[in-house]
Amino acid sequence: MPKKKNKTKQLIKVVLDTNILVSSQISAKGYPSEIVTLIRINKLQPYYNTEIMNEYNRVLRYPRLQITPLEISVIINLILRKGVAMETEKSTIEMIDESDRKFYDLHKAANAILITGNIKHFPKEYSIMKPADFFEYSKAFTI
């Protein structure tokens, strides 16, 4: 009897800068929202660590953003449920904004794509992309 081929699809590993989650909650339209949808439907696998989850929780609660506690709970639980926790060592690479190091270090350790709206805060690397660039890149994977 012939062996069945393993049709398990490899998920695209991503690290999401906080601004992607914020944008996805402020507007249901646009690439950040589509990125969250791809996580929901098991096309992307987010990576996170304690520091990143703390920032997500803190920033999403800023009153000026007007994101409801229910919306915050849903997005945080989605990341926890679908994501992979991975702690990392702190790198020594020079960063424009030190608070972004946690995202950079995790994307390197996980061999993941870092998606951010603040691309200028990071070193120029092919694996660090704006949301629109990520969708252009991901066409090769037919997500």
N, CA and C of each residue as an Amber inpcrd file, in Angstrom:
protein
   429
   0.8420000  -1.1810000   0.0000000   0.0000000   0.0000000   0.0000000
   0.8950000   1.2540000   0.0000000   0.6210000   2.2290000  -0.8840000
   1.4640000   3.4310000  -0.9180000   1.2770000   4.2850000   0.3380000
   2.3720000   4.8950000   0.7340000   2.3190000   5.7600000   1.9080000
   1.5900000   7.0530000   1.5640000   0.8300000   7.5390000   2.5290000
   0.1670000   8.8270000   2.3500000   1.1910000   9.9330000   2.5120000
   1.0860000  10.9230000   1.6480000   1.9760000  12.0680000   1.7600000
   1.5070000  12.9480000   2.9010000   2.4640000  13.4590000   3.6330000
   2.1510000  14.3690000   4.7280000   1.8040000  15.7280000   4.1290000
   0.5480000  16.1160000   4.2420000   0.1020000  17.3770000   3.6610000
   0.0730000  18.5060000   4.6850000   0.7550000  18.3020000   5.8070000
   0.8110000  19.3430000   6.8210000   1.5670000  20.5270000   6.2510000
   0.8990000  21.6570000   6.2320000   1.5080000  22.8640000   5.7040000
   2.2950000  23.5620000   6.7950000   3.4950000  23.9880000   6.4340000
   4.3200000  24.7470000   7.3650000   3.7350000  26.1530000   7.4810000
   3.4290000  26.5700000   8.7110000   2.9300000  27.9170000   8.9200000
   4.0760000  28.9100000   8.7840000   3.7610000  30.0910000   8.3150000
   4.7660000  31.1450000   8.2390000   4.9270000  31.7240000   9.6410000
   6.1570000  31.7050000  10.1310000   6.4450000  32.2130000  11.4720000
   6.6000000  33.7300000  11.4170000   5.8880000  34.4120000  12.3330000
   5.9460000  35.8700000  12.3640000   6.0960000  36.3760000  13.7910000
   6.7320000  37.5250000  13.8980000   6.7640000  38.2960000  15.1370000
   6.0910000  39.6130000  14.7820000   5.0770000  39.9790000  15.5560000
   4.3160000  41.1940000  15.2690000   4.7050000  42.3210000  16.2140000
   5.1590000  43.4230000  15.6330000   5.3870000  44.6220000  16.4240000
   4.0230000  45.0610000  16.9640000   4.0340000  45.7020000  18.0940000
   2.7930000  46.1120000  18.7540000   1.9240000  46.9770000  17.8470000
   2.5400000  47.8060000  17.0180000   1.7510000  48.6820000  16.1490000
   0.8730000  47.9070000  15.1650000   1.2360000  46.6810000  14.8530000
   0.4040000  45.8580000  13.9660000  -0.8770000  45.4570000  14.6990000
  -0.7500000  45.0130000  15.9490000  -1.9450000  44.6460000  16.7220000
  -2.8330000  45.8600000  16.9700000  -2.2240000  46.9980000  17.2970000
  -3.0010000  48.2170000  17.5290000  -3.7790000  48.5730000  16.2640000
  -3.1060000  48.6120000  15.1270000  -3.7720000  48.9630000  13.8660000
  -4.8920000  47.9860000  13.5230000  -4.6710000  46.7140000  13.8190000
  -5.7060000  45.7050000  13.5190000  -6.9610000  45.9240000  14.3540000
  -6.8010000  46.5060000  15.5400000  -7.9470000  46.7370000  16.4210000
  -8.6400000  48.0660000  16.1340000  -7.9030000  49.0060000  15.5820000
  -8.4800000  50.3220000  15.2820000  -9.2740000  50.2920000  13.9850000
  -8.8150000  49.5010000  13.0190000  -9.5000000  49.4280000  11.7300000
  -9.6270000  47.9780000  11.2790000 -10.8170000  47.6170000  10.8740000
 -11.0600000  46.2620000  10.3810000 -10.5610000  46.0980000   8.9470000
 -10.1740000  47.1930000   8.3320000  -9.6550000  47.1510000   6.9630000
  -8.1490000  47.3500000   7.0020000  -7.4870000  46.8220000   6.0210000
  -6.0440000  47.0300000   5.9120000  -5.2410000  45.7780000   6.2300000
  -3.9670000  45.8700000   5.9290000  -3.0820000  44.7190000   6.0930000
  -2.9580000  44.2160000   7.5300000  -2.8580000  45.1100000   8.5360000
  -2.7630000  44.5710000   9.9050000  -3.9440000  43.6800000  10.2880000
  -5.1550000  44.0810000   9.8960000  -6.3380000  43.2450000  10.1580000
  -6.2520000  41.9150000   9.4060000  -5.7630000  41.9710000   8.1890000
  -5.6240000  40.7430000   7.3910000  -4.5880000  39.8100000   8.0270000
  -3.5500000  40.3820000   8.5950000  -2.5280000  39.5700000   9.2810000
  -3.1560000  38.8300000  10.4600000  -3.9740000  39.5220000  11.2380000
  -4.6550000  38.8810000  12.3760000  -5.5960000  37.7850000  11.8730000
  -6.2790000  38.0420000  10.7750000  -7.1540000  37.0170000  10.1890000
  -6.3450000  35.7850000   9.7930000  -5.1800000  35.9820000   9.2100000
  -4.3420000  34.8410000   8.8170000  -3.8780000  34.0300000  10.0240000
  -3.7080000  34.6910000  11.1550000  -3.3890000  33.9580000  12.3910000
  -4.6050000  33.1370000  12.8100000  -5.7800000  33.7580000  12.7670000
  -7.0230000  33.0630000  13.1620000  -7.2590000  31.7970000  12.3550000
  -6.9570000  31.8650000  11.0440000  -7.2510000  30.7240000  10.1660000
  -6.0360000  29.8090000   9.9680000  -5.0750000  29.9360000  10.8720000
  -3.9160000  29.0330000  10.8950000  -3.0300000  29.0980000   9.6530000
  -2.8090000  30.2980000   9.1570000  -1.8710000  30.4810000   8.0480000
  -0.5520000  31.0680000   8.5460000  -0.6200000  31.8010000   9.6570000
   0.5700000  32.3880000  10.2610000   0.6890000  31.9010000  11.6940000
   1.9120000  31.7450000  12.1410000   2.1470000  31.3630000  13.5330000
   2.9340000  32.4690000  14.2250000   2.2640000  33.1890000  15.1340000
   2.9790000  34.2570000  15.8340000   3.9010000  33.7000000  16.9110000
   5.0110000  34.3760000  17.1010000   5.9340000  34.0740000  18.1820000
   5.8910000  35.2500000  19.1510000   6.0340000  34.9550000  20.4220000
   5.9880000  35.9980000  21.4380000   6.8580000  35.5810000  22.6100000
   7.1390000  36.5530000  23.4680000   7.8090000  36.2530000  24.7320000
   7.1690000  37.1150000  25.8140000   7.6250000  36.9530000  27.0160000
   7.0250000  37.6650000  28.1520000   7.0670000  39.1740000  27.9520000
   8.2150000  39.6770000  27.5240000   8.3650000  41.1180000  27.3250000
   7.3860000  41.6550000  26.2770000   7.2350000  40.9270000  25.2000000
   6.3310000  41.3460000  24.1250000   4.8830000  41.2960000  24.5950000
   4.5040000  40.2340000  25.2840000   3.1220000  40.1440000  25.7790000
   2.8280000  41.2650000  26.7710000   3.8040000  41.6070000  27.5950000
   3.6210000  42.7260000  28.5300000   3.3850000  44.0240000  27.7730000
   4.1340000  44.2400000  26.7050000   3.9360000  45.4600000  25.9090000
   2.5710000  45.4410000  25.2180000   2.2000000  44.3100000  24.6100000
   0.8730000  44.2250000  23.9810000  -0.2030000  44.6140000  24.9950000
  -0.1520000  43.9910000  26.1660000  -1.1610000  44.2600000  27.2040000
  -1.1800000  45.7190000  27.6380000  -0.0260000  46.3130000  27.7910000
   0.0660000  47.7030000  28.2390000  -0.4290000  48.6720000  27.1560000
   0.0770000  48.5320000  25.9410000  -0.2350000  49.4890000  24.8810000
  -1.6970000  49.3820000  24.4370000  -2.2070000  48.1850000  24.2980000
  -3.6090000  48.0290000  23.8650000  -4.5900000  48.6640000  24.8510000
  -4.1510000  48.8760000  26.0860000  -5.0100000  49.4740000  27.1130000
  -4.9370000  50.9990000  27.1700000  -4.1080000  51.6130000  26.3450000
  -4.0440000  53.0800000  26.3460000  -5.4440000  53.6340000  26.0850000
  -5.9410000  54.4990000  26.9590000  -7.2950000  55.0380000  26.7970000
  -7.5260000  55.7220000  25.4450000  -6.5100000  56.3990000  24.9320000
  -6.6860000  57.1240000  23.6640000  -6.9840000  56.1940000  22.4800000
  -6.6370000  54.9190000  22.6070000  -6.8840000  53.9620000  21.5270000
  -8.3440000  53.4970000  21.4960000  -9.0210000  53.5940000  22.6250000
 -10.4300000  53.2070000  22.7420000 -10.7050000  51.7690000  22.2910000
  -9.8040000  50.8790000  22.6790000  -9.9900000  49.4560000  22.4140000
 -10.6440000  48.8720000  23.6560000 -11.7440000  48.1640000  23.4760000
 -12.4950000  47.6620000  24.6250000 -11.7510000  46.5130000  25.3100000
 -12.0400000  46.3010000  26.5920000 -11.4270000  45.1580000  27.2940000
 -11.7120000  43.8250000  26.5930000 -12.9030000  43.6700000  26.0260000
 -13.2300000  42.4300000  25.3080000 -12.3420000  42.2780000  24.0670000
 -12.1730000  43.3500000  23.3020000 -11.3140000  43.2950000  22.1120000
  -9.8710000  42.9690000  22.4950000  -9.4150000  43.5540000  23.5910000
  -8.0500000  43.2820000  24.0660000  -7.9180000  41.8160000  24.4560000
  -8.8850000  41.3200000  25.1830000  -8.8730000  39.9250000  25.6130000
  -8.8540000  38.9760000  24.4080000  -9.6540000  39.2770000  23.4040000
  -9.7360000  38.4180000  22.2160000  -8.3990000  38.3690000  21.4900000
  -7.7810000  39.5290000  21.2650000  -6.5230000  39.5430000  20.5060000
  -5.3810000  38.9290000  21.3090000  -5.3260000  39.1930000  22.5920000
  -4.2740000  38.6050000  23.4400000  -4.4320000  37.0920000  23.5000000
  -5.6600000  36.6190000  23.6860000  -5.9010000  35.1690000  23.7340000
  -5.6020000  34.5000000  22.3990000  -5.8530000  35.2040000  21.3110000
  -5.5250000  34.6530000  19.9860000  -4.0140000  34.4210000  19.8780000
  -3.2340000  35.4050000  20.2690000  -1.7740000  35.2670000  20.2140000
  -1.3070000  34.1360000  21.1240000  -1.8510000  34.0690000  22.3230000
  -1.4570000  33.0090000  23.2640000  -1.8620000  31.6210000  22.7610000
  -3.0550000  31.5300000  22.1890000  -3.5890000  30.2390000  21.7340000
  -2.9000000  29.7320000  20.4660000  -2.6490000  30.6330000  19.5270000
  -2.0950000  30.2280000  18.2290000  -0.5800000  30.3700000  18.1640000
  -0.0160000  31.0880000  19.1300000   1.3990000  31.4210000  19.0560000
   2.3180000  30.4570000  19.7670000   3.5840000  30.7600000  19.6570000
   4.6470000  29.9860000  20.2870000   5.4300000  30.9280000  21.1940000
   5.5370000  30.5430000  22.4600000   6.3240000  31.3280000  23.4110000
   7.7870000  30.9390000  23.2830000   8.6460000  31.9480000  23.2440000
  10.0730000  31.6810000  23.1150000  10.8390000  32.8320000  23.7510000
  11.5870000  32.5270000  24.7810000  12.4210000  33.5470000  25.4090000
  13.7540000  33.6010000  24.6600000  14.3920000  34.7630000  24.6710000
  15.6170000  34.9530000  23.8940000  16.6960000  35.6410000  24.7260000
  17.8900000  35.5590000  24.2240000  19.0050000  36.3090000  24.7830000
  18.9930000  37.6950000  24.1510000  19.4630000  38.6760000  24.8880000
  19.5220000  40.0430000  24.3800000  20.7180000  40.1830000  23.4350000
  20.4490000  40.7160000  22.2520000  21.5190000  40.9250000  21.2740000
  22.3000000  42.1930000  21.6010000  23.3700000  42.3910000  20.8670000
  24.1860000  43.5900000  21.0690000  24.1380000  44.5150000  19.8550000
  23.3150000  44.1790000  18.8800000  23.2220000  45.0100000  17.6830000
  22.6950000  46.3990000  18.0480000  23.1950000  47.4050000  17.3680000
  22.7560000  48.7680000  17.6430000  21.3220000  48.9620000  17.1500000
  20.4940000  49.5300000  18.0160000  19.0850000  49.7610000  17.6820000
  18.7830000  51.2520000  17.8070000  17.9510000  51.7660000  16.9200000
  17.5130000  53.1640000  16.9980000  16.6230000  53.3570000  18.2120000
  15.7190000  52.4130000  18.4240000  14.8060000  52.4690000  19.5640000
  15.0030000  51.1950000  20.3820000  15.6210000  51.3320000  21.5220000
  15.9530000  50.1810000  22.3740000  14.7230000  49.3380000  22.7180000
  13.5590000  49.9670000  22.8090000  12.3510000  49.2170000  23.1680000
  11.9220000  48.2360000  22.0690000  12.5040000  48.3630000  20.8720000
  12.1840000  47.4340000  19.7790000  13.0920000  46.2110000  19.7540000
  14.1180000  46.2000000  20.5860000  15.0770000  45.0880000  20.5860000
  14.3820000  43.7330000  20.8250000  13.3920000  43.7060000  21.7060000
  12.7260000  42.4390000  22.0280000  12.1040000  41.7950000  20.7830000
  11.5640000  42.6040000  19.8880000  10.9750000  42.0870000  18.6510000
  12.0700000  41.5850000  17.7030000  13.1200000  42.3820000  17.5950000
  14.2400000  42.0160000  16.7300000  14.8760000  40.7070000  17.1890000
  15.1790000  40.6170000  18.4780000  15.8380000  39.4230000  19.0020000
  14.9810000  38.1740000  18.8290000  13.6900000  38.3100000  19.0570000
  12.8130000  37.1450000  18.9080000  12.7190000  36.7080000  17.4560000
  12.6080000  37.6470000  16.5510000  12.5020000  37.2550000  15.1340000
  13.7650000  36.5280000  14.6800000  14.9180000  36.9410000  15.2000000
  16.1690000  36.2560000  14.8530000  16.1920000  34.8460000  15.4590000
  15.8470000  34.7360000  16.7270000  15.8890000  33.4410000  17.4170000
  14.8950000  32.4470000  16.8250000  13.7320000  32.9350000  16.4170000
  12.6870000  32.0570000  15.8840000  12.8220000  31.8310000  14.3770000
  13.7550000  32.5480000  13.7660000  13.8810000  32.5120000  12.3110000
  12.5340000  32.8680000  11.6650000  11.9640000  33.9590000  12.1570000
  10.6260000  34.3930000  11.7420000  10.7180000  35.7260000  11.0080000
   9.6220000  36.0970000  10.3990000   9.5030000  37.4000000   9.7620000
   8.9910000  38.3820000  10.8070000   9.6410000  39.5230000  10.9050000
   9.1950000  40.5900000  11.7920000   8.3610000  41.5600000  10.9650000
   7.1100000  41.7360000  11.3520000   6.2100000  42.6530000  10.6510000
   6.0070000  43.8790000  11.5310000   6.3090000  45.0450000  10.9650000
   6.2490000  46.2880000  11.7280000   5.8410000  47.4550000  10.8430000
   5.2030000  48.4160000  11.4360000   4.9090000  49.6610000  10.7470000
   6.0450000  50.6570000  10.9030000   6.9950000  50.3580000  11.7820000
   8.1250000  51.2460000  12.0700000   9.4290000  50.6540000  11.5510000
   9.4780000  50.3640000  10.2780000  10.6300000  49.6620000   9.7110000
  11.9420000  50.4240000   9.9070000  11.8680000  51.7470000  10.0170000
  13.0820000  52.5590000  10.1980000  13.7330000  52.3360000  11.5640000
  12.9970000  51.7370000  12.5050000  13.5470000  51.4770000  13.8440000
  14.4490000  50.2490000  13.8680000  14.4740000  49.4970000  12.7780000
  15.1740000  48.2150000  12.7670000  16.2930000  48.2110000  11.7330000
  17.2680000  47.3170000  11.9240000  18.3120000  47.1580000  10.8950000
  17.6690000  46.7280000   9.5760000  18.3040000  47.0880000   8.4770000
  17.7770000  46.6890000   7.1590000  18.0970000  45.2200000   6.9390000
  17.0580000  44.4040000   7.0220000  17.1920000  42.9650000   6.8030000
  15.9840000  42.4920000   6.0110000  16.1860000  41.5060000   5.1610000
  15.1050000  41.0170000   4.3140000  13.9440000  40.4380000   5.1170000
  14.2050000  40.0060000   6.3450000  13.1670000  39.3610000   7.1620000
  12.3860000  40.3510000   8.0270000  12.6080000  41.6460000   7.8350000
  11.8670000  42.6830000   8.5560000  11.0710000  43.4660000   7.5210000
   9.7450000  43.4510000   7.6600000   8.8810000  43.9860000   6.6120000
   7.7300000  44.8090000   7.1470000   7.2940000  45.7460000   6.3160000
   6.0390000  46.4490000   6.5670000   4.9100000  45.4910000   6.1660000
   3.7150000  45.7100000   6.6790000   2.6070000  44.8060000   6.3430000
   2.3800000  44.6260000   4.8390000   2.4060000  45.7080000   4.0750000
   2.1850000  45.5970000   2.6280000   3.2740000  44.7490000   1.9740000
   4.5180000  44.9330000   2.4040000   5.6270000  44.1430000   1.8560000
   5.4830000  42.6660000   2.2150000   4.9810000  42.3990000   3.4220000
   4.7620000  41.0190000   3.8240000   3.7630000  40.3410000   2.8800000
   2.6900000  41.0270000   2.5200000   1.7020000  40.4170000   1.6260000
   2.2760000  40.1910000   0.2320000   3.1170000  41.0910000  -0.2140000
   3.7830000  40.8980000  -1.5050000   4.6980000  39.6720000  -1.4310000
   5.4730000  39.5800000  -0.3760000   6.3800000  38.4610000  -0.1550000
   5.6150000  37.1400000  -0.0260000   4.5140000  37.1710000   0.7030000
   3.7770000  35.9370000   1.0170000   3.0300000  35.3640000  -0.1870000
   2.9240000  36.1050000  -1.2630000   2.2690000  35.5620000  -2.4660000
   2.9700000  34.3060000  -2.9540000   4.2570000  34.2200000  -2.6960000
   5.0180000  33.0380000  -3.0780000   4.5750000  31.8040000  -2.3230000
   3.9370000  31.9980000  -1.1810000   3.4850000  30.8810000  -0.3390000
   2.0070000  30.6080000  -0.5060000   1.3480000  31.3590000  -1.3640000
  -0.1020000  31.2570000  -1.5900000  -0.8910000  31.0890000  -0.3140000
  -0.7990000  32.1000000   0.5470000  -1.5580000  32.0390000   1.8040000
  -3.0180000  32.2480000   1.5790000
